[in-house]
Amino acid sequence: MMDLVILYLLAVIQPFIFSAIISILYSVKKLPGYLSVFSLIMSTISSAYILYSIIEKSLNGVLSISQFSNISFSLSFFVDSYTGVMMVLVSFLSLVIAIYSLYYMDGDEGYGRYFAYFTFFVGSMLLVVSADNLLLLFLGWEGTGLASYALIGHWRHDEKERMIGEEGRVVANTPMFSYPSVSGLRALLFTRVPDILMLIGIFAVYAYTGTFEISNIFITKAQFLLELARTGMLLPIMFLLSIGALAKSAQFPFHEWLVTAMTGPTPVSALIHAATMVKAGVYYMVRITPIFVYGAKELLAENPAIGQVVIAQVQTFYYGLMIIGAITAFSLASMALVAREAKLILAYSTGSQLGFMFAGIGASIFSSMPSLVLAFVVAHLIAHAVFKAGLFLGAGIYIHSNESRFIDEWADVHKMRITTSFNWLLVLSLAGLPPFIGFWTKDSLISSYLSSGMLIPASLLLITVLFTAFYSTRYLLYSHRYPAKEEEPHEPPVYVLSTYGILAILSIGLGILWPLFGEKLFEFLSYSFLEPIKGMTGEELTVIVSSISLVLIGILLSSLSYQFKFIDSKKVISSMPELNDFLRDRWLINILFYNIGVAFLKLGELTYRFVERGLDLGINYGLPKLTSNLSKYFRKPISGDLYSYVLYFVTGIIIVILVLLFI
Amino acid sequence: MVGLNDALAMFVVGIPIVASSLILLIVFLFNVKKRTVAVISLTFGIAELIGIAYVAYLALTAQYSSALNNLLIYDGFSTVPILVASFVLQLYLASLYVSEENLQMVSILSAAGFLAILASFLLATTSSIALFISSWLMLSISSYAAVGAFKTKETSDAALKYAIMGTLSTLFIVMWLGTGAYLPGDNIYSSNWYGSGKLFLLASAFLLAGVGFKLGVFPFHWWMPDVYTFAEGRAIALITGVAKVGAILGFARMIYYMFYVGPSEQLIDFIAVMSILTMTFGNIAALTTRLLPRILAYSSIAQVGYIMVGIVGMLYGASIGNQELVYLASSGISIQTIGYSLAKSASYLFSGEMGTAAMDEKLRGIFKTDSISAASLAIFLLSLLGLPPLVGFWGKLYLFESAVSYSFLLVMIAIINSGISSYYYGRLISVLFSEKGEKEGVLKFRITYIIVATLLFILGIGILQVLLPHLSIRTL
């Protein structure tokens, strides 16, 4: 047990310490980067060893480091398959991205600052995926929020080439572009407001259960749901607990922050999209879902009358979650179809893939084996993390060598043979083509949508599969058809190539090996979700066929337009400009949020004018004046005149006696 | 048969009497050198300190003990602060010999000091009404002597005010006797004699007026800012550091035992209101004052207000039969008194060095010429403000904690008052550490300041916490 404590400290707490050290030594040339990489190596090794111990000793429990007797706050961590896998994933991907950052951020003005926040970010995320205590989890959760704010707004001088969107594009008085400093704030605001609701939810859970520890709530879940249902708080509490995750994972309509977050350095995008931040929401939802899903089932067995009601409510809620996931997946994929900016395409695809995961979480309630569906979600999360990190790292190289973030300003990327080969592996994984890993995990999810029997979300998601195949291949094929420059791009150094190289090889290698270990992974993960799975039924052939055919159609369409040049995509677009604009303007959701923001600013102005200025006057002028006068007034009787003193004294004693005797 | 406790009591009582008479005699009858007087008085002073230390030791080891047929009660509540007061007396005596050339003055001030510690000791420990009143008179007289010893126009004026107001207040103590306090016997807690509640309240009002005058309880405090401002700093150091300790402890003991005999909700409420008025008056009035000793005087009034919060807690504990609350409150009073005695007397010594009725501007830039003294004064002020880990913090903490169960509002007001006080303490400290200044050389009493500042710190980082269980008043 002691070993585990040290390992958890090394894996989770150590990055925070290194972050502090880096912020002290921020100005030493190159050192921050090396320190950060060193810290993440330690974290990765410790995480791997933790995972190894969990597999070896079949651990499935909680590690409590300290227990204060009179406050119900403890440093308790999960020791189970889910946390072990997530810790390895987060620390390993962050390490790869950190090595890439050594190259990418070299010579940057904020080099030390970047790595200090980077390490802090990873530590926070590791805290999220390992904490059993909800408050501890929330601490990490807010840490990721803070770090993302700093990193998205890293280039604080707001140079033109750092912005996102097309400069000057204004729709309905709403700018459709964003600068780093604004984007950082947006990320902070978009996640902070729901976070407050989430914190309220956490305290509400405490009020009902008397504990902050998820593992304890697992034990009393039926009782917890019963209490919630009796007080009519089931849906509100579920809403409060999930809203933070929805915002963090950029689900519709909160996806706006993720889009503008592309102003950060490209490795930061890789970090946010692959390993940290947006994955925190999915992680957390998967972590708490067993409480509701299995709690409702348990209650149904114990007390059918109230169990019926509870399960109906939980199903309603999760159906809503599935719809949100489906809308997110569909809407963002549709935006990706026409996007011009490389990072935007990837950002849309992240949101879209997260939509798939949320839809999966929503579908779990309708499955006969919810823990299996949750394991599918986690598998897709892993697969997506691997290929999306690689794609972003590759995009960074393209943007660097072409000095443009627009794919229609790139030279033919196929001239960079090595980089583009790797990127093809990653893109096909995203597209969901067999035998890439993306195919297997997406396929499992699709089967769970279909078996849930929910027609609307399932069909939306199926269309999205086609969209995904199209936009992902378009991403690399576009510059083949419309190359803008004719110069020879350069490959980056080998160690940089190797970062996304490893991820590309992983995405195909794991895919090929999937039939060997996929089921074992699901079984292993399901241990964390309260219902271990033993032996799975084979997948339905119809699902595989339909999903492969959708992917192939998508790839075919994109090849016809950009590879074989049968269809001129520019002509197609110009034939329906309204739709094109609608998609490019991100379904105009931004207008809503922008105007909410503007309304708040107006409100702020009003508050300033009528409240703040009054307070300012009152506090800085009125109050001192008042106290000063009061003080002088109080001292007035003390005039130095003995007669008056005697008078006051005697008056005083008379009043005292009168008060004491007659009141 | 004279027991150890009795012998010790006679020793502690005898030493100051012998010392004060001896010093006065040899100075006025023989032509002696200042050094001789210094040696005599410091020797007696140290003997007194040792005697009181031994009394405190007995009280702490046996929890409670008594002497002279229960005339004196030794408990940690009274003996430990008196021990600190007798230590302050040594510092006071030493400062006299360092700074004063006029030998007659030295002798008068020394004698006043000895009488003050004697009166304080008796007031703090006695439960006898007769002894209480006689010690009260002795305390008053020694205080007048100290204030009046200096012969400038301002100090004479201050001494006159002090004497007249003191006489007036002593009248009320006599009236307290008139309510029948003495009828069932000399011991304050001897039996239930307050037939009607009204009589008890009247008695409390008289006691409050009589003793409250000395403490500066609103509305009996009028004299205080004037006297503290215009009297000589060393005299006020003696009053605040030695005499007031006995007054506070004696008052707390008398009101507690009286209350124990005739509990009254009304009295608790009344003292709570008085404490709010007292501290609020003190703190608000101090805000705009620019005279250093006057700021300290107003802050003295506020400090008494805090102590009364503890008295409220103690009485409330007695009325609901919660002994723990009484222990906590009385320990709080004890600790606050210790902090008050040390910090206030040293601050007045400091203020006296700046001159009578010095402006706070005189502190400007002292840290550049005598940084240690400046830092020490800052520590005194911070202790009065109640900054951890200084003694003043612990005193306030326990005082306020004890009153929480009585009324949260009262404690909130007290805390807000502490907040207000940070303004004038903070301003003094900022003046002290400002850049510009025209002072030269180090201060005369810097050794004293260093000792007191160190004590305020060291007592606060563990010693008081260890002593805490032993500092409670003897309950009945």
Tab-separated table of N, CA and C in Angstrom, chain A residues 627-632 634-635 637-642 644-657 659-663, chain B residues 161 164-165 168-169 172 198 201-202 205-206 209 213 219-223 225-226 266 270 274 280-281 284-289 294 298:
chain	number	residue	atom	x	y	z
A	627	THR	N	-16.844	58.325	9.138
A	627	THR	CA	-16.167	57.824	10.340
A	627	THR	C	-15.381	58.937	11.004
A	628	SER	N	-14.762	59.751	10.167
A	628	SER	CA	-13.978	60.837	10.747
A	628	SER	C	-14.874	61.764	11.558
A	629	ASN	N	-16.059	62.094	10.981
A	629	ASN	CA	-16.984	62.958	11.711
A	629	ASN	C	-17.506	62.267	12.957
A	630	LEU	N	-17.790	60.970	12.793
A	630	LEU	CA	-18.302	60.200	13.919
A	630	LEU	C	-17.270	60.204	15.041
A	631	SER	N	-16.040	59.982	14.631
A	631	SER	CA	-14.955	59.929	15.613
A	631	SER	C	-14.839	61.262	16.353
A	632	LYS	N	-14.896	62.348	15.566
A	632	LYS	CA	-14.793	63.659	16.209
A	632	LYS	C	-15.978	63.909	17.128
A	634	PHE	N	-17.702	61.636	18.665
A	634	PHE	CA	-17.528	60.805	19.859
A	634	PHE	C	-16.589	61.461	20.858
A	635	ARG	N	-15.613	62.174	20.336
A	635	ARG	CA	-14.600	62.733	21.227
A	635	ARG	C	-14.999	64.100	21.771
A	637	PRO	N	-17.279	65.169	23.839
A	637	PRO	CA	-17.436	65.361	25.293
A	637	PRO	C	-16.098	65.468	26.017
A	638	ILE	N	-15.052	64.901	25.422
A	638	ILE	CA	-13.768	64.927	26.129
A	638	ILE	C	-13.086	66.246	25.819
A	639	SER	N	-13.486	67.269	26.575
A	639	SER	CA	-13.042	68.620	26.269
A	639	SER	C	-11.921	69.069	27.190
A	640	GLY	N	-11.597	68.253	28.176
A	640	GLY	CA	-10.589	68.665	29.144
A	640	GLY	C	-11.210	69.384	30.327
A	641	ASP	N	-12.532	69.538	30.291
A	641	ASP	CA	-13.206	70.289	31.357
A	641	ASP	C	-13.685	69.333	32.448
A	642	LEU	N	-13.129	69.481	33.627
A	642	LEU	CA	-13.400	68.550	34.713
A	642	LEU	C	-14.874	68.543	35.114
A	644	SER	N	-17.543	69.113	33.333
A	644	SER	CA	-18.404	68.309	32.459
A	644	SER	C	-18.153	66.825	32.681
A	645	TYR	N	-16.900	66.463	32.987
A	645	TYR	CA	-16.626	65.046	33.223
A	645	TYR	C	-17.454	64.530	34.385
A	646	VAL	N	-17.440	65.319	35.454
A	646	VAL	CA	-18.210	64.904	36.626
A	646	VAL	C	-19.677	64.787	36.264
A	647	LEU	N	-20.140	65.768	35.474
A	647	LEU	CA	-21.539	65.747	35.051
A	647	LEU	C	-21.848	64.484	34.261
A	648	TYR	N	-20.993	64.190	33.291
A	648	TYR	CA	-21.212	62.989	32.472
A	648	TYR	C	-21.206	61.739	33.335
A	649	PHE	N	-20.258	61.725	34.254
A	649	PHE	CA	-20.121	60.541	35.102
A	649	PHE	C	-21.398	60.302	35.891
A	650	VAL	N	-21.869	61.366	36.513
A	650	VAL	CA	-23.064	61.223	37.353
A	650	VAL	C	-24.275	60.895	36.480
A	651	THR	N	-24.391	61.612	35.324
A	651	THR	CA	-25.484	61.289	34.411
A	651	THR	C	-25.406	59.830	34.009
A	652	GLY	N	-24.189	59.406	33.720
A	652	GLY	CA	-23.990	58.022	33.309
A	652	GLY	C	-24.505	57.056	34.348
A	653	ILE	N	-24.110	57.264	35.596
A	653	ILE	CA	-24.496	56.302	36.617
A	653	ILE	C	-26.000	56.334	36.831
A	654	ILE	N	-26.588	57.525	36.706
A	654	ILE	CA	-28.048	57.591	36.870
A	654	ILE	C	-28.739	56.810	35.759
A	655	ILE	N	-28.251	57.011	34.537
A	655	ILE	CA	-28.864	56.277	33.418
A	655	ILE	C	-28.695	54.780	33.630
A	656	VAL	N	-27.494	54.381	34.048
A	656	VAL	CA	-27.228	52.955	34.252
A	656	VAL	C	-28.208	52.385	35.263
A	657	ILE	N	-28.374	53.107	36.355
A	657	ILE	CA	-29.263	52.594	37.397
A	657	ILE	C	-30.703	52.544	36.895
A	659	VAL	N	-31.743	52.280	33.821
A	659	VAL	CA	-31.878	51.204	32.836
A	659	VAL	C	-31.950	49.858	33.543
A	660	LEU	N	-31.048	49.659	34.494
A	660	LEU	CA	-30.994	48.351	35.151
A	660	LEU	C	-32.254	48.079	35.959
A	661	LEU	N	-32.785	49.100	36.585
A	661	LEU	CA	-33.905	48.856	37.478
A	661	LEU	C	-35.242	48.826	36.757
A	662	PHE	N	-35.361	49.560	35.653
A	662	PHE	CA	-36.698	49.699	35.075
A	662	PHE	C	-36.848	49.088	33.689
A	663	ILE	N	-35.808	48.491	33.176
A	663	ILE	CA	-35.996	47.865	31.856
A	663	ILE	C	-35.814	46.354	31.985
B	161	LYS	N	-7.588	65.887	38.021
B	161	LYS	CA	-8.749	65.243	37.424
B	161	LYS	C	-8.877	63.819	37.916
B	164	ILE	N	-10.072	63.701	41.584
B	164	ILE	CA	-11.483	64.043	41.816
B	164	ILE	C	-12.401	62.958	41.277
B	165	MET	N	-12.105	62.520	40.047
B	165	MET	CA	-12.953	61.477	39.475
B	165	MET	C	-12.818	60.194	40.277
B	168	LEU	N	-14.875	60.384	43.357
B	168	LEU	CA	-16.272	60.205	42.997
B	168	LEU	C	-16.598	58.725	42.818
B	169	SER	N	-15.715	58.039	42.141
B	169	SER	CA	-16.001	56.632	41.874
B	169	SER	C	-15.889	55.806	43.146
B	172	PHE	N	-18.989	55.445	44.907
B	172	PHE	CA	-19.933	54.429	44.433
B	172	PHE	C	-19.584	53.062	44.974
B	198	LYS	N	-33.755	43.425	42.188
B	198	LYS	CA	-33.488	44.840	41.960
B	198	LYS	C	-32.304	45.321	42.797
B	201	LEU	N	-29.186	44.230	41.198
B	201	LEU	CA	-28.845	45.039	40.035
B	201	LEU	C	-28.278	46.385	40.453
B	202	LEU	N	-28.877	46.954	41.503
B	202	LEU	CA	-28.376	48.238	42.010
B	202	LEU	C	-26.932	48.078	42.483
B	205	ALA	N	-24.687	47.871	39.592
B	205	ALA	CA	-24.489	49.169	38.960
B	205	ALA	C	-23.452	49.986	39.721
B	206	PHE	N	-23.530	49.950	41.037
B	206	PHE	CA	-22.572	50.714	41.841
B	206	PHE	C	-21.161	50.164	41.668
B	209	ALA	N	-19.874	51.148	38.314
B	209	ALA	CA	-19.476	52.552	38.242
B	209	ALA	C	-18.157	52.756	38.970
B	213	PHE	N	-14.837	52.960	36.418
B	213	PHE	CA	-14.124	54.234	36.277
B	213	PHE	C	-12.641	53.970	36.026
B	219	PRO	N	-20.107	54.437	30.539
B	219	PRO	CA	-19.831	55.868	30.381
B	219	PRO	C	-19.044	56.454	31.558
B	220	PHE	N	-18.110	55.716	32.081
B	220	PHE	CA	-17.334	56.239	33.222
B	220	PHE	C	-15.891	56.533	32.843
B	221	HIS	N	-15.667	56.686	31.567
B	221	HIS	CA	-14.299	56.720	31.069
B	221	HIS	C	-13.800	58.122	30.795
B	222	TRP	N	-14.593	59.147	31.055
B	222	TRP	CA	-14.318	60.485	30.487
B	222	TRP	C	-12.940	61.019	30.832
B	223	TRP	N	-12.519	60.728	32.026
B	223	TRP	CA	-11.239	61.256	32.479
B	223	TRP	C	-10.049	60.659	31.736
B	225	PRO	N	-8.827	59.672	28.632
B	225	PRO	CA	-7.968	60.212	27.573
B	225	PRO	C	-7.132	61.397	28.054
B	226	ASP	N	-7.722	62.280	28.838
B	226	ASP	CA	-6.971	63.444	29.328
B	226	ASP	C	-5.813	63.017	30.215
B	266	GLN	N	-30.518	39.798	33.098
B	266	GLN	CA	-30.507	41.215	32.760
B	266	GLN	C	-29.098	41.809	32.861
B	270	PHE	N	-26.871	43.531	30.074
B	270	PHE	CA	-26.420	44.902	30.312
B	270	PHE	C	-24.913	45.024	30.110
B	274	MET	N	-22.821	47.294	27.495
B	274	MET	CA	-21.725	48.177	27.930
B	274	MET	C	-20.432	47.837	27.194
B	280	THR	N	-16.688	50.172	21.010
B	280	THR	CA	-16.979	50.986	19.834
B	280	THR	C	-16.539	52.428	20.067
B	281	PHE	N	-16.838	52.937	21.264
B	281	PHE	CA	-16.394	54.301	21.557
B	281	PHE	C	-14.887	54.402	21.419
B	284	ILE	N	-13.704	54.026	17.666
B	284	ILE	CA	-14.083	55.128	16.777
B	284	ILE	C	-13.360	56.400	17.172
B	285	ALA	N	-13.290	56.644	18.470
B	285	ALA	CA	-12.651	57.884	18.908
B	285	ALA	C	-11.171	57.883	18.559
B	286	ALA	N	-10.556	56.707	18.551
B	286	ALA	CA	-9.121	56.660	18.266
B	286	ALA	C	-8.810	56.947	16.808
B	287	LEU	N	-9.833	56.824	15.954
B	287	LEU	CA	-9.558	56.909	14.516
B	287	LEU	C	-8.930	58.227	14.109
B	288	THR	N	-9.472	59.334	14.643
B	288	THR	CA	-9.010	60.627	14.141
B	288	THR	C	-8.061	61.333	15.087
B	289	THR	N	-7.738	60.698	16.193
B	289	THR	CA	-6.840	61.358	17.134
B	289	THR	C	-5.413	61.338	16.592
B	294	ARG	N	-2.931	59.643	23.381
B	294	ARG	CA	-4.386	59.652	23.338
B	294	ARG	C	-4.915	58.468	22.544
B	298	TYR	N	-7.455	55.698	24.054
B	298	TYR	CA	-8.698	55.194	23.465
B	298	TYR	C	-8.603	53.703	23.227
